[in-house]
Amino acid sequence: MYCRKCYAKLDGATHIRACPQCLHGFDPADARTYLVRGFPSAWRIVGYVVATTVISIGGAFVVALFQMGIASGH
Amino acid sequence: MNLNLGCWIIAGLLRGGNVVKMLVLEDDEARRWRYRRYLLRLGLVALGMPIAFYFGPNWILFGKLTRLSVEDFVPIVQQEGVPIVRAMKEYERDTGRLPATLEDLQPRYLPAGFGNHRCISNGYFHLGTRDHEVEYEFKPGVEGWWVIGPFVSGAIPVPPVTIGPATRPISPVR
């Protein structure tokens, strides 16, 4: 079991039902409250990829504006 | 302090977590997952950086994913430049001088309304496109198409314009 928030291992914390690192709560009986592996879920990875792409496109506009400024001599 | 402990502390600071707790709780399996998460982040950076610094700006500025090159000016040279320069050379062949304006070429050498009226000035051909200047150099030895601009400069791979001998009587052009 791993923490959904900080990915810390929860094996030794089932009795306190909270992550020892970030105190994020979890229920050992409810698989939705923790991760089976110390890795983001598929949906979270998809979210990361989408967010990275969107942020990068925003960055691309800034870079393009900067390059246009250089091209026009400003 | 050994290197491993240094990495732990840096990783702990980056995560905003408690280094001591990490040291105590992390076993080999958790460490492997941590390295895999680092690989994921590296992959996201590898995805984002090219979009932000290469593909994205090229798409926004030039409408294509790769950077601007002299080859990108070939279509406009062939569609607009070659007919005008051919007409200029025919004009020169018939009159002994290059035209001063585009209107000198119309309608005898070029159809009326063809081309931008500012592309010829005193025997000099230039075409503004994509913030770049496309020019035709008439000097023998360096004759050909050139592009000058902030993103790309150099010779455009289009052969120089050639014309045949006059097929109609030479007469003064008004």
Short mmCIF file of C-alpha atoms in Angstrom, two decimals:
data_model
loop_
_atom_site.label_atom_id
_atom_site.label_comp_id
_atom_site.label_asym_id
_atom_site.label_seq_id
_atom_site.Cartn_x
_atom_site.Cartn_y
_atom_site.Cartn_z
CA MET A 1 0.00 0.00 0.00
CA TYR A 2 1.20 3.46 -0.88
CA CYS A 3 -0.11 6.91 -0.07
CA ARG A 4 -2.19 8.46 -2.85
CA LYS A 5 -0.81 11.87 -2.04
CA CYS A 6 2.92 11.43 -1.40
CA TYR A 7 3.51 7.79 -2.45
CA ALA A 8 4.98 6.84 0.95
CA LYS A 9 4.68 3.20 1.92
CA LEU A 10 1.73 2.61 4.27
CA ASP A 11 2.38 -0.99 5.32
CA GLY A 12 3.38 -0.01 8.84
CA ALA A 13 0.65 2.58 9.28
CA THR A 14 -2.55 0.56 8.91
CA HIS A 15 -3.36 0.98 12.57
CA ILE A 16 -3.25 4.80 12.50
CA ARG A 17 -5.04 4.98 9.10
CA ALA A 18 -2.96 7.96 8.03
CA CYS A 19 0.19 8.40 6.02
CA PRO A 20 3.17 8.80 8.37
CA GLN A 21 4.72 11.35 6.04
CA CYS A 22 1.89 13.61 4.93
CA LEU A 23 -0.88 12.49 7.30
CA HIS A 24 -3.21 11.87 4.37
CA GLY A 25 -5.93 9.53 5.62
CA PHE A 26 -6.65 6.13 4.17
CA ASP A 27 -8.77 3.09 4.87
CA PRO A 28 -7.01 -0.28 4.52
CA ALA A 29 -10.40 -1.81 3.69
CA ASP A 30 -11.07 0.64 0.86
CA ALA A 31 -8.74 0.22 -2.12
CA ARG A 32 -9.76 3.62 -3.49
CA THR A 33 -8.03 5.39 -0.59
CA TYR A 34 -4.52 4.09 -1.26
CA LEU A 35 -2.35 2.96 -4.14
CA VAL A 36 -1.33 -0.65 -4.69
CA ARG A 37 1.96 0.47 -6.21
CA GLY A 38 4.05 3.55 -5.55
CA PHE A 39 3.20 5.01 -8.88
CA PRO A 40 0.46 7.32 -10.17
CA SER A 41 -2.67 5.67 -11.49
CA ALA A 42 -3.28 5.51 -15.23
CA TRP A 43 -5.80 8.35 -15.04
CA ARG A 44 -3.42 10.50 -13.08
CA ILE A 45 -0.70 9.86 -15.68
CA VAL A 46 -3.14 10.87 -18.41
CA GLY A 47 -3.84 14.03 -16.42
CA TYR A 48 -0.11 14.73 -16.12
CA VAL A 49 0.37 14.27 -19.86
CA VAL A 50 -2.56 16.55 -20.70
CA ALA A 51 -1.45 19.17 -18.18
CA THR A 52 2.14 19.03 -19.43
CA THR A 53 0.97 19.43 -23.01
CA VAL A 54 -1.29 22.38 -22.16
CA ILE A 55 1.40 24.11 -20.11
CA SER A 56 3.94 23.47 -22.87
CA ILE A 57 1.63 25.00 -25.47
CA GLY A 58 1.26 28.03 -23.23
CA GLY A 59 5.03 28.15 -22.95
CA ALA A 60 5.29 27.83 -26.71
CA PHE A 61 3.21 31.00 -27.13
CA VAL A 62 5.57 32.85 -24.81
CA VAL A 63 8.62 31.55 -26.68
CA ALA A 64 7.02 32.43 -30.03
CA LEU A 65 6.22 35.96 -28.82
CA PHE A 66 9.80 36.32 -27.64
CA GLN A 67 11.13 35.12 -30.99
CA MET A 68 8.78 37.48 -32.83
CA GLY A 69 10.09 40.31 -30.68
CA ILE A 70 13.66 39.43 -31.61
CA ALA A 71 12.68 39.10 -35.28
CA SER A 72 11.06 42.50 -35.36
CA GLY A 73 13.96 44.09 -33.50
CA HIS A 74 12.14 44.91 -30.29
CA MET B 1 27.71 12.68 4.71
CA ASN B 2 27.79 10.22 1.86
CA LEU B 3 26.26 10.80 -1.57
CA ASN B 4 23.29 8.58 -0.92
CA LEU B 5 22.28 10.54 2.16
CA GLY B 6 22.70 13.76 0.20
CA CYS B 7 20.31 12.44 -2.45
CA TRP B 8 17.84 11.53 0.27
CA ILE B 9 17.91 14.99 1.74
CA ILE B 10 17.51 16.67 -1.65
CA ALA B 11 14.67 14.32 -2.53
CA GLY B 12 13.08 15.01 0.84
CA LEU B 13 13.35 18.74 0.40
CA LEU B 14 11.90 18.51 -3.10
CA ARG B 15 8.96 16.55 -1.80
CA GLY B 16 8.49 18.79 1.15
CA GLY B 17 8.38 15.68 3.28
CA ASN B 18 10.19 14.53 6.36
CA VAL B 19 13.64 13.20 5.50
CA VAL B 20 13.96 11.15 8.66
CA LYS B 21 10.66 9.41 8.04
CA MET B 22 11.69 8.70 4.47
CA LEU B 23 14.95 7.19 5.63
CA VAL B 24 13.15 4.94 8.06
CA LEU B 25 10.22 3.89 5.94
CA GLU B 26 11.59 3.48 2.44
CA ASP B 27 12.63 -0.04 1.51
CA ASP B 28 14.00 -1.38 -1.76
CA GLU B 29 10.58 -1.71 -3.34
CA ALA B 30 9.55 1.82 -2.42
CA ARG B 31 12.89 3.08 -3.72
CA ARG B 32 12.29 1.36 -7.06
CA TRP B 33 8.88 3.02 -7.33
CA ARG B 34 10.47 6.36 -6.50
CA TYR B 35 12.98 5.94 -9.32
CA ARG B 36 10.12 5.04 -11.65
CA ARG B 37 8.31 8.21 -10.63
CA TYR B 38 11.45 10.16 -11.42
CA LEU B 39 11.47 8.49 -14.83
CA LEU B 40 7.85 9.53 -15.32
CA ARG B 41 8.72 13.12 -14.50
CA LEU B 42 11.67 12.92 -16.86
CA GLY B 43 9.31 11.64 -19.54
CA LEU B 44 6.94 14.54 -18.93
CA VAL B 45 9.83 16.97 -19.25
CA ALA B 46 10.90 15.19 -22.45
CA LEU B 47 7.35 15.67 -23.71
CA GLY B 48 6.97 19.28 -22.67
CA MET B 49 10.32 20.81 -23.58
CA PRO B 50 10.19 20.07 -27.33
CA ILE B 51 6.60 21.34 -27.48
CA ALA B 52 7.44 24.53 -25.59
CA PHE B 53 10.73 25.34 -27.25
CA TYR B 54 10.65 23.80 -30.72
CA PHE B 55 7.47 22.32 -32.18
CA GLY B 56 5.05 24.80 -30.61
CA PRO B 57 6.84 28.03 -31.57
CA ASN B 58 7.46 26.70 -35.08
CA TRP B 59 3.78 25.87 -35.43
CA ILE B 60 2.69 29.27 -34.14
CA LEU B 61 5.19 31.27 -36.19
CA PHE B 62 5.44 29.28 -39.41
CA GLY B 63 2.43 26.95 -39.43
CA LYS B 64 4.62 23.85 -39.39
CA LEU B 65 6.38 21.76 -36.77
CA THR B 66 9.94 22.20 -38.01
CA ARG B 67 11.93 25.38 -38.29
CA LEU B 68 11.75 27.67 -41.28
CA SER B 69 14.09 26.76 -44.12
CA VAL B 70 14.95 28.14 -47.54
CA GLU B 71 12.93 25.30 -49.08
CA ASP B 72 9.76 26.81 -47.57
CA PHE B 73 10.09 29.75 -49.96
CA VAL B 74 10.18 27.58 -53.09
CA PRO B 75 6.38 27.57 -53.65
CA ILE B 76 5.97 31.34 -53.49
CA VAL B 77 9.02 31.83 -55.69
CA GLN B 78 7.62 29.45 -58.28
CA GLN B 79 4.10 30.85 -58.13
CA GLU B 80 4.79 34.57 -57.91
CA GLY B 81 8.49 35.23 -58.33
CA VAL B 82 9.37 33.29 -61.46
CA PRO B 83 6.62 34.77 -63.70
CA ILE B 84 7.53 38.31 -62.63
CA VAL B 85 11.29 37.87 -63.03
CA ARG B 86 10.77 36.16 -66.37
CA ALA B 87 8.68 39.15 -67.44
CA MET B 88 11.41 41.50 -66.16
CA LYS B 89 14.05 39.68 -68.19
CA GLU B 90 11.88 39.73 -71.29
CA TYR B 91 11.38 43.44 -70.75
CA GLU B 92 15.13 43.90 -70.41
CA ARG B 93 15.77 41.84 -73.53
CA ASP B 94 13.36 44.01 -75.52
CA THR B 95 14.24 47.42 -74.10
CA GLY B 96 17.78 47.06 -72.77
CA ARG B 97 16.87 47.98 -69.21
CA LEU B 98 15.03 46.47 -66.28
CA PRO B 99 11.56 47.78 -65.47
CA ALA B 100 11.19 50.45 -62.83
CA THR B 101 7.77 49.29 -61.63
CA LEU B 102 5.44 46.36 -62.05
CA GLU B 103 3.14 48.53 -64.16
CA ASP B 104 5.86 48.67 -66.84
CA LEU B 105 5.30 44.98 -67.41
CA GLN B 106 1.53 45.03 -67.65
CA PRO B 107 -0.24 44.00 -69.73
CA ARG B 108 2.40 43.10 -72.34
CA TYR B 109 4.63 40.84 -70.21
CA LEU B 110 2.38 40.07 -67.29
CA PRO B 111 -1.41 39.86 -66.93
CA ALA B 112 -2.89 42.95 -65.34
CA GLY B 113 -3.33 42.56 -61.62
CA PHE B 114 -0.65 39.90 -61.25
CA GLY B 115 1.68 40.31 -58.28
CA ASN B 116 2.12 42.96 -55.62
CA HIS B 117 2.72 46.37 -57.19
CA ARG B 118 5.58 47.03 -54.75
CA CYS B 119 7.61 43.97 -55.72
CA ILE B 120 9.61 45.87 -58.36
CA SER B 121 11.41 49.10 -57.71
CA ASN B 122 13.93 50.43 -60.20
CA GLY B 123 14.91 47.06 -61.61
CA TYR B 124 15.09 45.44 -58.21
CA PHE B 125 12.82 42.50 -57.42
CA HIS B 126 11.84 41.79 -53.84
CA LEU B 127 8.91 40.01 -52.31
CA GLY B 128 7.99 40.26 -48.64
CA THR B 129 6.62 37.11 -47.10
CA ARG B 130 6.66 35.55 -43.62
CA ASP B 131 8.68 38.51 -42.30
CA HIS B 132 11.36 37.68 -44.85
CA GLU B 133 12.50 39.31 -48.05
CA VAL B 134 12.76 37.18 -51.17
CA GLU B 135 15.04 38.71 -53.78
CA TYR B 136 16.29 37.88 -57.23
CA GLU B 137 19.90 38.70 -57.97
CA PHE B 138 20.36 39.57 -61.66
CA LYS B 139 24.18 39.78 -61.55
CA PRO B 140 25.84 37.08 -63.65
CA GLY B 141 27.77 34.62 -61.52
CA VAL B 142 25.53 35.03 -58.47
CA GLU B 143 22.24 35.07 -60.33
CA GLY B 144 19.45 33.34 -58.49
CA TRP B 145 16.94 33.49 -55.70
CA TRP B 146 17.81 34.59 -52.18
CA VAL B 147 15.93 34.99 -48.96
CA ILE B 148 16.95 37.34 -46.16
CA GLY B 149 15.26 37.45 -42.79
CA PRO B 150 15.45 36.94 -39.05
CA PHE B 151 14.82 33.20 -39.08
CA VAL B 152 16.53 32.05 -42.25
CA SER B 153 18.82 33.55 -44.88
CA GLY B 154 20.39 31.97 -47.92
CA ALA B 155 19.95 30.80 -51.47
CA ILE B 156 16.56 29.38 -52.40
CA PRO B 157 16.91 26.14 -54.36
CA VAL B 158 15.12 27.35 -57.47
CA PRO B 159 17.14 27.61 -60.69
CA PRO B 160 17.75 31.07 -62.17
CA VAL B 161 15.15 32.29 -64.62
CA THR B 162 16.12 31.88 -68.26
CA ILE B 163 14.34 33.24 -71.28
CA GLY B 164 14.57 32.38 -74.94
CA PRO B 165 15.46 34.77 -77.74
CA ALA B 166 12.85 37.30 -78.76
CA THR B 167 10.11 35.83 -80.92
CA ARG B 168 8.44 39.12 -81.76
CA PRO B 169 9.82 42.33 -83.18
CA ILE B 170 11.46 44.53 -80.62
CA SER B 171 9.58 47.75 -80.22
CA PRO B 172 9.86 50.53 -77.70
CA VAL B 173 7.77 49.98 -74.65
CA ARG B 174 5.80 52.92 -73.37
#
